[in-house]
PDB file of C-alpha atoms in Angstrom:
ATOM      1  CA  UNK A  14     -43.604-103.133-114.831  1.00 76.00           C
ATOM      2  CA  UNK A  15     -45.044-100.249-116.430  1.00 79.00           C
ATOM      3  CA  UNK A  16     -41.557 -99.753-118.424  1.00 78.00           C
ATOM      4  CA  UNK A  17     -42.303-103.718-119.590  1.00 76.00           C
ATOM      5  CA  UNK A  18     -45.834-103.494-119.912  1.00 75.00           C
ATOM      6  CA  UNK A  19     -45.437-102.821-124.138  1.00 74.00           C
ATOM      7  CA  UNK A  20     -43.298-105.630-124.847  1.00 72.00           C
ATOM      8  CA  UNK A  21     -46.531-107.568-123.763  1.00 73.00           C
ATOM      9  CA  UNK A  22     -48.620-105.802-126.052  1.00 75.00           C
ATOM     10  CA  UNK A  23     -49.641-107.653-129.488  1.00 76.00           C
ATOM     11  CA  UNK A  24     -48.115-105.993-132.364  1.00 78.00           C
ATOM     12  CA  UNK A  25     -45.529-104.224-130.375  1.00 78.00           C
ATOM     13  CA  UNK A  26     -42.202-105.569-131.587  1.00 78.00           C
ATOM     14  CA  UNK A  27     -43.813-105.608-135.561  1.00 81.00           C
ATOM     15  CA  UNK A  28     -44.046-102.162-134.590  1.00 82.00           C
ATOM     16  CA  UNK A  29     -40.499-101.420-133.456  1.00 82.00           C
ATOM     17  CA  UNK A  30     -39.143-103.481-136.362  1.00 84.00           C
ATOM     18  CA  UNK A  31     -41.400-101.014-138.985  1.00 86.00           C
ATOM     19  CA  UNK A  32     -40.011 -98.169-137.351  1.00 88.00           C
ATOM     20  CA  UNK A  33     -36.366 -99.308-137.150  1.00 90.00           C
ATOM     21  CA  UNK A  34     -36.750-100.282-140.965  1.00 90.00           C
ATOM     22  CA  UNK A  35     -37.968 -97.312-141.616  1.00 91.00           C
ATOM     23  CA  UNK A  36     -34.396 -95.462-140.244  1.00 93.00           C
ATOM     24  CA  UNK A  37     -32.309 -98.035-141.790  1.00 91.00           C
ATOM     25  CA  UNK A  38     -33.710 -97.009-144.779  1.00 92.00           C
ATOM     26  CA  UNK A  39     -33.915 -93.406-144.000  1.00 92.00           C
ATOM     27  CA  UNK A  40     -30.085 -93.763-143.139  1.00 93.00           C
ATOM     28  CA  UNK A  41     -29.217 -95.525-146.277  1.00 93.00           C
ATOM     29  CA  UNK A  42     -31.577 -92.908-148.542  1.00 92.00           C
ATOM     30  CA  UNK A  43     -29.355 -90.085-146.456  1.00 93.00           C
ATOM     31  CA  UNK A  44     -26.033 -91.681-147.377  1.00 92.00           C
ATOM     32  CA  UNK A  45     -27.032 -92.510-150.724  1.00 91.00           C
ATOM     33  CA  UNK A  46     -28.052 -88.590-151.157  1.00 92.00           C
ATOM     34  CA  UNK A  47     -24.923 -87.596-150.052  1.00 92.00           C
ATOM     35  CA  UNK A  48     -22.742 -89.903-152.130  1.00 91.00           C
ATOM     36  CA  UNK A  49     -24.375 -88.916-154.905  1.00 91.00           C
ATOM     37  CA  UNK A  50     -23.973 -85.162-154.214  1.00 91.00           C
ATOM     38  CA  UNK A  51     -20.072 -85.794-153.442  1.00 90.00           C
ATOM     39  CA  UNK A  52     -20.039 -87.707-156.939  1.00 88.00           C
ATOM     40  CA  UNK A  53     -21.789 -84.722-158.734  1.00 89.00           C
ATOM     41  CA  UNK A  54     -19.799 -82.047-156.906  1.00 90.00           C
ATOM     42  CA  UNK A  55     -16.714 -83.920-157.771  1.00 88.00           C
ATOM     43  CA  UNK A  56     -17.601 -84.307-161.364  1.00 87.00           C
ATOM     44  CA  UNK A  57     -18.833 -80.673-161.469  1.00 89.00           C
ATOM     45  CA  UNK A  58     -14.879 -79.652-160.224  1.00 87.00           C
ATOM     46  CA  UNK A  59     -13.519 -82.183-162.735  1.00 86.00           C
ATOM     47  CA  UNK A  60     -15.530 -80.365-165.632  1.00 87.00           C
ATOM     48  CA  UNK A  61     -14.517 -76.736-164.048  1.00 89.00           C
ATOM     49  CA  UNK A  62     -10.652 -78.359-164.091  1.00 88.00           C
ATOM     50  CA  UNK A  63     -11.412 -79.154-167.796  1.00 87.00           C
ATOM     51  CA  UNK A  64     -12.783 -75.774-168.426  1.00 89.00           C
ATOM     52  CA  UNK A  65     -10.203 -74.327-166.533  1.00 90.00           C
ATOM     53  CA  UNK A  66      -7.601 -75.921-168.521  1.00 88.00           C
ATOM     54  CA  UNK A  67      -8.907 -75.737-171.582  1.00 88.00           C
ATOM     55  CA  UNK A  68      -9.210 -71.933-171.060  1.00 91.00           C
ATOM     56  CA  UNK A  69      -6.105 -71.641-170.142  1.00 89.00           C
ATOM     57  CA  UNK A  70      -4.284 -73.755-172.740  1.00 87.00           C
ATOM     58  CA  UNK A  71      -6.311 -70.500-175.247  1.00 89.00           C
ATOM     59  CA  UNK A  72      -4.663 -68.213-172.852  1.00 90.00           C
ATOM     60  CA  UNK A  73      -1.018 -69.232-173.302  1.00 87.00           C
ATOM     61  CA  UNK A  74      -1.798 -69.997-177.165  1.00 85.00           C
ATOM     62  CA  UNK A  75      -3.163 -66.626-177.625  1.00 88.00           C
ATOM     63  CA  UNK A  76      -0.129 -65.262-175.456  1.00 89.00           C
ATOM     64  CA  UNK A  77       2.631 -66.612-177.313  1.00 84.00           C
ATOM     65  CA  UNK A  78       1.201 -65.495-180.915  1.00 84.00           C
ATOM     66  CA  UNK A  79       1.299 -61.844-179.623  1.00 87.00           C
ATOM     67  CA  UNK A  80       4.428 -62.308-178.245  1.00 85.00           C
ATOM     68  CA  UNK A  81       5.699 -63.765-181.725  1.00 81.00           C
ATOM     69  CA  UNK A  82       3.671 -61.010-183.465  1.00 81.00           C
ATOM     70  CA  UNK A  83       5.266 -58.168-180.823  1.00 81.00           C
ATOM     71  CA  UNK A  84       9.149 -60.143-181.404  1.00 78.00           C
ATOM     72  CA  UNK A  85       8.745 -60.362-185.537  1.00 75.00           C
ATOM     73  CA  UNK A  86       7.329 -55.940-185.483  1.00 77.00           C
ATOM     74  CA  UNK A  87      10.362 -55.271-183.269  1.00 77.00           C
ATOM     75  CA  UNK A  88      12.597 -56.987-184.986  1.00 73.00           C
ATOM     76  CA  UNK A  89      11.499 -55.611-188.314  1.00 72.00           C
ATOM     77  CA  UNK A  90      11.029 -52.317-186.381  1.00 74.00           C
ATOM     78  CA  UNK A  91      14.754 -52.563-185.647  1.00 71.00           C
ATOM     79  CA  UNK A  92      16.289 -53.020-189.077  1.00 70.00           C
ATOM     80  CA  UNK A  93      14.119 -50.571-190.027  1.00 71.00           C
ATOM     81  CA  UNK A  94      15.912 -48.269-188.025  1.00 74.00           C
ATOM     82  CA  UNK A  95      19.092 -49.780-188.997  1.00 72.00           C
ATOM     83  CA  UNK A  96      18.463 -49.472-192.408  1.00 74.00           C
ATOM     84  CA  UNK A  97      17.560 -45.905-191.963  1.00 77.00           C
ATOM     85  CA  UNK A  98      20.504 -45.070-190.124  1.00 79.00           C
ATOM     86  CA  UNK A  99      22.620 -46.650-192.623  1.00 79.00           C
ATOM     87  CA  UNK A 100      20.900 -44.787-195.661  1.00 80.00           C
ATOM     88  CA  UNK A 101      21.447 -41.696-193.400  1.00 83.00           C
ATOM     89  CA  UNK A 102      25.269 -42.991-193.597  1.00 83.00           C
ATOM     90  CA  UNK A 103      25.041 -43.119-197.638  1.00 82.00           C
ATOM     91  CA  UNK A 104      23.275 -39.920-197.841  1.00 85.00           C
ATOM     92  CA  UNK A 105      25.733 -37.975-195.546  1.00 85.00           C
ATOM     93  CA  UNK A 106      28.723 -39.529-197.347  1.00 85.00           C
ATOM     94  CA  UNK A 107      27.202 -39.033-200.604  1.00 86.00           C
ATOM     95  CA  UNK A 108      26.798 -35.328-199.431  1.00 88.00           C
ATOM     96  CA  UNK A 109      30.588 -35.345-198.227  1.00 88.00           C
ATOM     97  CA  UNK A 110      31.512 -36.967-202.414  1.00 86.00           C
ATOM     98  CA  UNK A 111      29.509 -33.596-203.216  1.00 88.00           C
ATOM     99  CA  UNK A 112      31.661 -30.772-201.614  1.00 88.00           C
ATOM    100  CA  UNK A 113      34.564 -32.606-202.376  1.00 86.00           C
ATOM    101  CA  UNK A 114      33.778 -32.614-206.324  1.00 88.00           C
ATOM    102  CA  UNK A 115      32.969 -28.634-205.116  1.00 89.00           C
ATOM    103  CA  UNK A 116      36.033 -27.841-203.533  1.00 87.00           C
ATOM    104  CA  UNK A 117      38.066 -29.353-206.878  1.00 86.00           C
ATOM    105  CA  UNK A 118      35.996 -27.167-209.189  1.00 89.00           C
ATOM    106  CA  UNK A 119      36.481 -24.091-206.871  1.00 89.00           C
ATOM    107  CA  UNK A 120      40.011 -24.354-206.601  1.00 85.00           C
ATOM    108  CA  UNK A 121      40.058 -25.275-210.474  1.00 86.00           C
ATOM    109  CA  UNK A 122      38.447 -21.796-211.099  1.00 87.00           C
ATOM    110  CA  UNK A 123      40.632 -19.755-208.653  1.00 86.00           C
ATOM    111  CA  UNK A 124      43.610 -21.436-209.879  1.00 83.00           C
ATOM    112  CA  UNK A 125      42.618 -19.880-213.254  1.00 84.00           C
ATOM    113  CA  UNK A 126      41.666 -16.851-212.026  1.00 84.00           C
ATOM    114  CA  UNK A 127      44.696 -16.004-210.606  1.00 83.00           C
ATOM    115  CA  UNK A 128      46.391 -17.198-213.748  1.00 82.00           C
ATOM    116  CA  UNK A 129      45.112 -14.982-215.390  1.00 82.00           C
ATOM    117  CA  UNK A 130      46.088 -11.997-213.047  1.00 81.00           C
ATOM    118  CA  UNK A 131      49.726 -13.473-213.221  1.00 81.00           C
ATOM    119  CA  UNK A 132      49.742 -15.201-210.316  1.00 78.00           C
ATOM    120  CA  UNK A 133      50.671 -19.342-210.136  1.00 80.00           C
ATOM    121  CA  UNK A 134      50.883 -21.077-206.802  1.00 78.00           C
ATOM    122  CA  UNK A 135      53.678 -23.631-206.206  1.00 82.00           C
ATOM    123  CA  UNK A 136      53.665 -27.492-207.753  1.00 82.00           C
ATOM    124  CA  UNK A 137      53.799 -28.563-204.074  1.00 84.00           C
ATOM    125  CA  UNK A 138      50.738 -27.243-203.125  1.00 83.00           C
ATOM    126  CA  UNK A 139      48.949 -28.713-206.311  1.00 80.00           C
ATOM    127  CA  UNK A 140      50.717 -32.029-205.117  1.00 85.00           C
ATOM    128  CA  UNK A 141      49.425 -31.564-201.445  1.00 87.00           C
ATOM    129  CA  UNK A 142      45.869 -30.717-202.621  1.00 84.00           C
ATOM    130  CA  UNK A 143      45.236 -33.774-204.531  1.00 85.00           C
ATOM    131  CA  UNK A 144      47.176 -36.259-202.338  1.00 87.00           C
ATOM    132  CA  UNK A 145      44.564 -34.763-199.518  1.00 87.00           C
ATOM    133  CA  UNK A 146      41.668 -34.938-202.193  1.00 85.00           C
ATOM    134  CA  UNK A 147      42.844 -38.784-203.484  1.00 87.00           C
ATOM    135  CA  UNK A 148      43.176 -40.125-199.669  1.00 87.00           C
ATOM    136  CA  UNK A 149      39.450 -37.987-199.000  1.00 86.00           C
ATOM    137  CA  UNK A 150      38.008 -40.183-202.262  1.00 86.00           C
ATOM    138  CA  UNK A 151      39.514 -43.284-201.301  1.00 88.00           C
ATOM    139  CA  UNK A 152      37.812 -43.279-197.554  1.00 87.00           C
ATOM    140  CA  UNK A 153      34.648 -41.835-199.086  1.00 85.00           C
ATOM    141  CA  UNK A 154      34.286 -44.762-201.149  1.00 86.00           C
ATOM    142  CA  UNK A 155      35.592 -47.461-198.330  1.00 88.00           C
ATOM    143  CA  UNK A 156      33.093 -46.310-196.337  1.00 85.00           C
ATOM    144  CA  UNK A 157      30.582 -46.218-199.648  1.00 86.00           C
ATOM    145  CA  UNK A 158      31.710 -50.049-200.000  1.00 86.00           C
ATOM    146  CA  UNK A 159      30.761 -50.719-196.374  1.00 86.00           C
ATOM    147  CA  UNK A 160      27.368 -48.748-195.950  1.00 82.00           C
ATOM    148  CA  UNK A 161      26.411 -50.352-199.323  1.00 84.00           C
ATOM    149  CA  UNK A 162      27.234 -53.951-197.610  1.00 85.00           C
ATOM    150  CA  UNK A 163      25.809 -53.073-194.615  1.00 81.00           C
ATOM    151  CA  UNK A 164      22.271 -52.382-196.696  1.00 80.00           C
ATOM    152  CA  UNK A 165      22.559 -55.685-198.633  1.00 82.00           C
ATOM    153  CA  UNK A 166      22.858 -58.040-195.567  1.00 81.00           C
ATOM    154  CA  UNK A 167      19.457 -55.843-194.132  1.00 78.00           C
ATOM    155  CA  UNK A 168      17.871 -56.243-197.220  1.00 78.00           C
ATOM    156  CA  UNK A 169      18.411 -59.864-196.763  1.00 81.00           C
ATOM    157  CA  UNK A 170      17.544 -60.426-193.368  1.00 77.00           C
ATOM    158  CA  UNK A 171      13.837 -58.808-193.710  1.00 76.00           C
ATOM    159  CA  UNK A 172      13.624 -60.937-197.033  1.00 78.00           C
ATOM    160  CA  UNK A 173      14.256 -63.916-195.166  1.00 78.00           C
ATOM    161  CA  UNK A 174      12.361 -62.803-192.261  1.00 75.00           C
ATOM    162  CA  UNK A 175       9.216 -62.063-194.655  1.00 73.00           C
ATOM    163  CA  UNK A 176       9.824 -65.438-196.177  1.00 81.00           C
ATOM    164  CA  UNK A 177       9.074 -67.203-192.678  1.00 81.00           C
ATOM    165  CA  UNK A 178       6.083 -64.944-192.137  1.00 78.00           C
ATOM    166  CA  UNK A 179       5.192 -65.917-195.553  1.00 81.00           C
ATOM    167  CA  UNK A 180       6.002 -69.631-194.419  1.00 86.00           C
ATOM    168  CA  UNK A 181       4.369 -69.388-190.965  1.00 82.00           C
ATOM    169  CA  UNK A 182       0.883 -68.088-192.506  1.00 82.00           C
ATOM    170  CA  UNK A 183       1.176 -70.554-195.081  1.00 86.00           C
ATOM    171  CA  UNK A 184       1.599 -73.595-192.622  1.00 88.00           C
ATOM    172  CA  UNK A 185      -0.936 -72.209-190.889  1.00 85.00           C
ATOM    173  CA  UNK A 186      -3.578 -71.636-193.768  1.00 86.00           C
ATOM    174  CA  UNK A 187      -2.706 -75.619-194.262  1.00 88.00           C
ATOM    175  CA  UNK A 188      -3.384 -76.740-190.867  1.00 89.00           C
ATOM    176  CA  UNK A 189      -6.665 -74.914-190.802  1.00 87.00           C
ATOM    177  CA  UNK A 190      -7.385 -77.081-194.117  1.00 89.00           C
ATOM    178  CA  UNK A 191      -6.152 -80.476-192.848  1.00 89.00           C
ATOM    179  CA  UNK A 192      -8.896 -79.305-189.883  1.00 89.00           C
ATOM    180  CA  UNK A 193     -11.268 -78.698-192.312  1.00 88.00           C
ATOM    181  CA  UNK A 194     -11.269 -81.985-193.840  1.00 88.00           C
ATOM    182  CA  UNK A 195     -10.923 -83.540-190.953  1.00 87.00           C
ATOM    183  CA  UNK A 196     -13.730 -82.354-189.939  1.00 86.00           C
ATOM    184  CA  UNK A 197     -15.243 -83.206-192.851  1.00 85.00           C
ATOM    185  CA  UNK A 198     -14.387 -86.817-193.151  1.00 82.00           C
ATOM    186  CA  UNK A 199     -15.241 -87.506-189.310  1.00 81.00           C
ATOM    187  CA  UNK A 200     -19.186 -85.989-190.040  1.00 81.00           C
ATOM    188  CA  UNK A 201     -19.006 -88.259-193.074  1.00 80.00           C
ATOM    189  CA  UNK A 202     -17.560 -91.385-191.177  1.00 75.00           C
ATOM    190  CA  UNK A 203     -20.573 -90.566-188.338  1.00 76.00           C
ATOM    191  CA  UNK A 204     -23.085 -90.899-191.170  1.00 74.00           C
ATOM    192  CA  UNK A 205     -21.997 -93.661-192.807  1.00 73.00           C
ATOM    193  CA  UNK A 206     -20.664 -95.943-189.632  1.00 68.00           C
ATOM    194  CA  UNK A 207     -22.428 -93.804-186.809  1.00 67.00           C
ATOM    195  CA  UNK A 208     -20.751 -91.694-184.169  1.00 68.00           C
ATOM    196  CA  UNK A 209     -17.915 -93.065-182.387  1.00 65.00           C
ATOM    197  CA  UNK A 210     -19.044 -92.104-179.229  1.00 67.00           C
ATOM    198  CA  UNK A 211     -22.214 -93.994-179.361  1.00 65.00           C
ATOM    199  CA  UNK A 212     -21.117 -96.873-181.337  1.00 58.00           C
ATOM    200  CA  UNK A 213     -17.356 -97.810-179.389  1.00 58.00           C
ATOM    201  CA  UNK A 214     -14.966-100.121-181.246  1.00 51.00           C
ATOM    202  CA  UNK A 215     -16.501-103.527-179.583  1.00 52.00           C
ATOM    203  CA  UNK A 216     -19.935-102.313-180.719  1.00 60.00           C
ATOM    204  CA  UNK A 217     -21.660-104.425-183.344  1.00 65.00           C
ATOM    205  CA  UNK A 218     -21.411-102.282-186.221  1.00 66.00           C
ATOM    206  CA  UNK A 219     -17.295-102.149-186.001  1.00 72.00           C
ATOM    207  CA  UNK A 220     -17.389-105.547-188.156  1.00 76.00           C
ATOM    208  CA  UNK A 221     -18.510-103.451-190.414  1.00 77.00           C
ATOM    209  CA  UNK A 222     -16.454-100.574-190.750  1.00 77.00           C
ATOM    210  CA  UNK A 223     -13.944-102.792-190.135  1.00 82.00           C
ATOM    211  CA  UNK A 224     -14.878-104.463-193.971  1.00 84.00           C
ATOM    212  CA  UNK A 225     -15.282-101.380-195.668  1.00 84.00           C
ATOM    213  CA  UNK A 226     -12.330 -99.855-194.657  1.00 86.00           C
ATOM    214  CA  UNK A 227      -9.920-103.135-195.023  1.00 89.00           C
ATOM    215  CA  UNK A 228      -8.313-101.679-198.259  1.00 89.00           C
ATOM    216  CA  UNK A 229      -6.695 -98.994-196.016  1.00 89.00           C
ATOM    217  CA  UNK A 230      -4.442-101.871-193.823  1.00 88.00           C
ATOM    218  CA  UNK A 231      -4.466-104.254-196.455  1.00 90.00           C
ATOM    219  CA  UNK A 232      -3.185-104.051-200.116  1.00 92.00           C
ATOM    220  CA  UNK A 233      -4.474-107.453-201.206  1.00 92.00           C
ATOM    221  CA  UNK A 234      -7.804-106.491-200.034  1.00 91.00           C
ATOM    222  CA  UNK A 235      -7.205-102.814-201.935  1.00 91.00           C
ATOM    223  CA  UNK A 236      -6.107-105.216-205.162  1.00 91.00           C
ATOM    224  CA  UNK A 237      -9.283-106.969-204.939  1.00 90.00           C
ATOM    225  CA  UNK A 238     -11.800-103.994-204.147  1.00 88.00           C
ATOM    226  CA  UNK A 239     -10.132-101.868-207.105  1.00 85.00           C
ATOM    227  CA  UNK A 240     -10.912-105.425-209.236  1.00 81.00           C
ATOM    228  CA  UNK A 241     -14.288-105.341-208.518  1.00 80.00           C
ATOM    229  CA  UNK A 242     -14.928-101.679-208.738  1.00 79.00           C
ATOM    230  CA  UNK A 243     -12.973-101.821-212.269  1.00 75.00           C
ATOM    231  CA  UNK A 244     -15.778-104.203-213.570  1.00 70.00           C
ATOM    232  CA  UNK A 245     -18.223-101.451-213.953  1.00 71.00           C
ATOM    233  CA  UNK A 246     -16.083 -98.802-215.296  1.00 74.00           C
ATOM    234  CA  UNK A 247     -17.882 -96.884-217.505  1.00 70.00           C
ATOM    235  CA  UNK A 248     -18.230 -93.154-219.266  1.00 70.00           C
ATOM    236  CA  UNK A 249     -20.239 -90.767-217.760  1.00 65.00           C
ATOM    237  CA  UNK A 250     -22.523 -90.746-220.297  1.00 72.00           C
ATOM    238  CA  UNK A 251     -22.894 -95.068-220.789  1.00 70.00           C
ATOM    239  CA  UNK A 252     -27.050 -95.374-220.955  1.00 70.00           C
ATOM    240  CA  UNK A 253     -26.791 -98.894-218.957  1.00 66.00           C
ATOM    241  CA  UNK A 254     -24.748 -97.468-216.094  1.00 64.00           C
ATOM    242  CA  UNK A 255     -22.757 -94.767-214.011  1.00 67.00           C
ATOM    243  CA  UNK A 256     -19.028 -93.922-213.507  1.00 68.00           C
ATOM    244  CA  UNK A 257     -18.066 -94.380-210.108  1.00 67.00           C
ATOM    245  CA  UNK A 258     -18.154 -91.289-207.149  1.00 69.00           C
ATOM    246  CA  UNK A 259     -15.533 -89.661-206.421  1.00 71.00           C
ATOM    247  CA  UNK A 260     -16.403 -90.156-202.868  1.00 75.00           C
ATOM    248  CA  UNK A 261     -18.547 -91.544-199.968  1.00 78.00           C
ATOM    249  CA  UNK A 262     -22.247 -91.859-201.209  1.00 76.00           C
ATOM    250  CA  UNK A 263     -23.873 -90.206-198.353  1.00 77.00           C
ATOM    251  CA  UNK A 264     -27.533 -91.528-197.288  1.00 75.00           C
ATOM    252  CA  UNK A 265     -30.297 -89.565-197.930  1.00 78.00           C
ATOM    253  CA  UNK A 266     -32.288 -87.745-194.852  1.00 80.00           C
ATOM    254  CA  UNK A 267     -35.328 -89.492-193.860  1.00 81.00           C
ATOM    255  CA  UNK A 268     -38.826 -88.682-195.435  1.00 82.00           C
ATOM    256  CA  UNK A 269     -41.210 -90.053-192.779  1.00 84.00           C
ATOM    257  CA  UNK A 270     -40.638 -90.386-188.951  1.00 82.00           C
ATOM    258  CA  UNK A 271     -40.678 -94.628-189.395  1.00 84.00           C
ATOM    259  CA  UNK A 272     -37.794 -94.041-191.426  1.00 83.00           C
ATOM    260  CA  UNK A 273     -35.791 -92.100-188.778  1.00 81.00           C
ATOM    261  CA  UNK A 274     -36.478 -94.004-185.852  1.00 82.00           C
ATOM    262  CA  UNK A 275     -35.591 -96.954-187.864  1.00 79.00           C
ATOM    263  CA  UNK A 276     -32.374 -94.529-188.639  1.00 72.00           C
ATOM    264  CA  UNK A 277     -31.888 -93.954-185.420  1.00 62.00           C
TER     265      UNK A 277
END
């Protein structure tokens, strides 16, 4: 009885239906709280995965242009010091041409020194010393031949190597001006037709951009623009009109603040 005795009470069940509302939606708030929380710590990891990726997409970019830069220095380090060693070659066999030229004039003046003291050494030696001295010249300038072919084919191999370095900065000097105008022509398009994130491709203004740039998917419509335009050709210096811009006319900024928010 005394267990029962509140269920008799007025009041009493409106009061155990408040408080069990009360934890339904204290259960609910709790859940929602932590679904949200698992929905921004999940997005938070899927921005640090970005980040993370992003980061190390730099990495291995940056990486592999040292490790080109490192390849192209030792490779050019290494004909270097081929084409030192083989101008070493040319200067040592160029030394040997040298004492050979010295030996013939030595032998030219004892030969006439000892002439002239009577004395004449046999044909057979004169024969032997300039067979010896003909076969000396003739590998002297085989290997003179070779050492001077052996520089040529350097010389062209770090001319060609240059010319790709020359190539390589030049396609990138390009690339970093097709970015530039990019660049350029996506701030203008965001001016003129609004940014593309804000205004998606079913948004109301992409009728729009959709008519001014028809000429670019369309070569009637490019006839027909170019027709028009043509009608008001005119010099630059015509008192009843203009010559046409080079480019997009850009809108100017606002002057009052019911301007921009209309702008905006």
């Amino acid at each position: 009885q005394e267990v029962v005795r509140p269920l008799r009470e007025p009041g009493y069940r409106e009061t155990l239906r408040r408080k069990a509302e009360r934890a339904r939606k204290r259960r609910l708030r709790l859940q929602r709280r932590k679904r949200e929380a698992k929905a921004a710590k999940e997005e938070e990891a899927a921005r640090a995965a970005e980040r993370e990726a992003k980061i190390d997409q730099w990495r291995a970019k940056c990486i592999q242009e040292v490790e080109e830069k490192n390849r192209e220095q030792e490779l050019k380090a290494a004909a270097d010091s081929v084409l030192s060693e083989v101008r070493k070659k040319q200067a040592d066999t160029k030394r040997m041409v040298d004492i050979l030229h010295a030996l013939e004039k030595l032998r030219k003046l004892r030969k006439e020194a000892a002439a002239r003291k009577g004395v004449f050494p046999p044909p057979s030696a004169d024969e032997a010393f300039e067979t010896q001295v003909e076969s000396l010249k003739t590998l002297l300038k085989n290997r003179t031949e070779l050492y001077e072919a052996e520089e040529r084919a350097l010389r062209v191999m770090l001319e060609g190597e240059q010319e790709e370095e020359r190539k390589r900065e030049l396609e990138k000097k390009q690339k970093k001006e097709r970015e530039k105008l990019l660049q350029q022509k996506l701030e203008i398009d965001s001016k003129l037709f609004g940014d593309p994130a804000e205004f998606p491709l079913a948004h109301l203004l992409q009728p729009f951009r959709e008519y001014y740039l028809q000429a670019e998917h369309s070569v009637a419509a490019l006839i027909q623009i170019r027709h028009e335009w043509d009608q008001y050709l005119v010099p630059a210096d015509h008192p009843e009109g203009s010559c046409i811009p080079p480019g997009w006319v850009l809108p100017s900024l606002p002057t009052n603040g019911t301007w921009a928010t209309a702008v905006r």
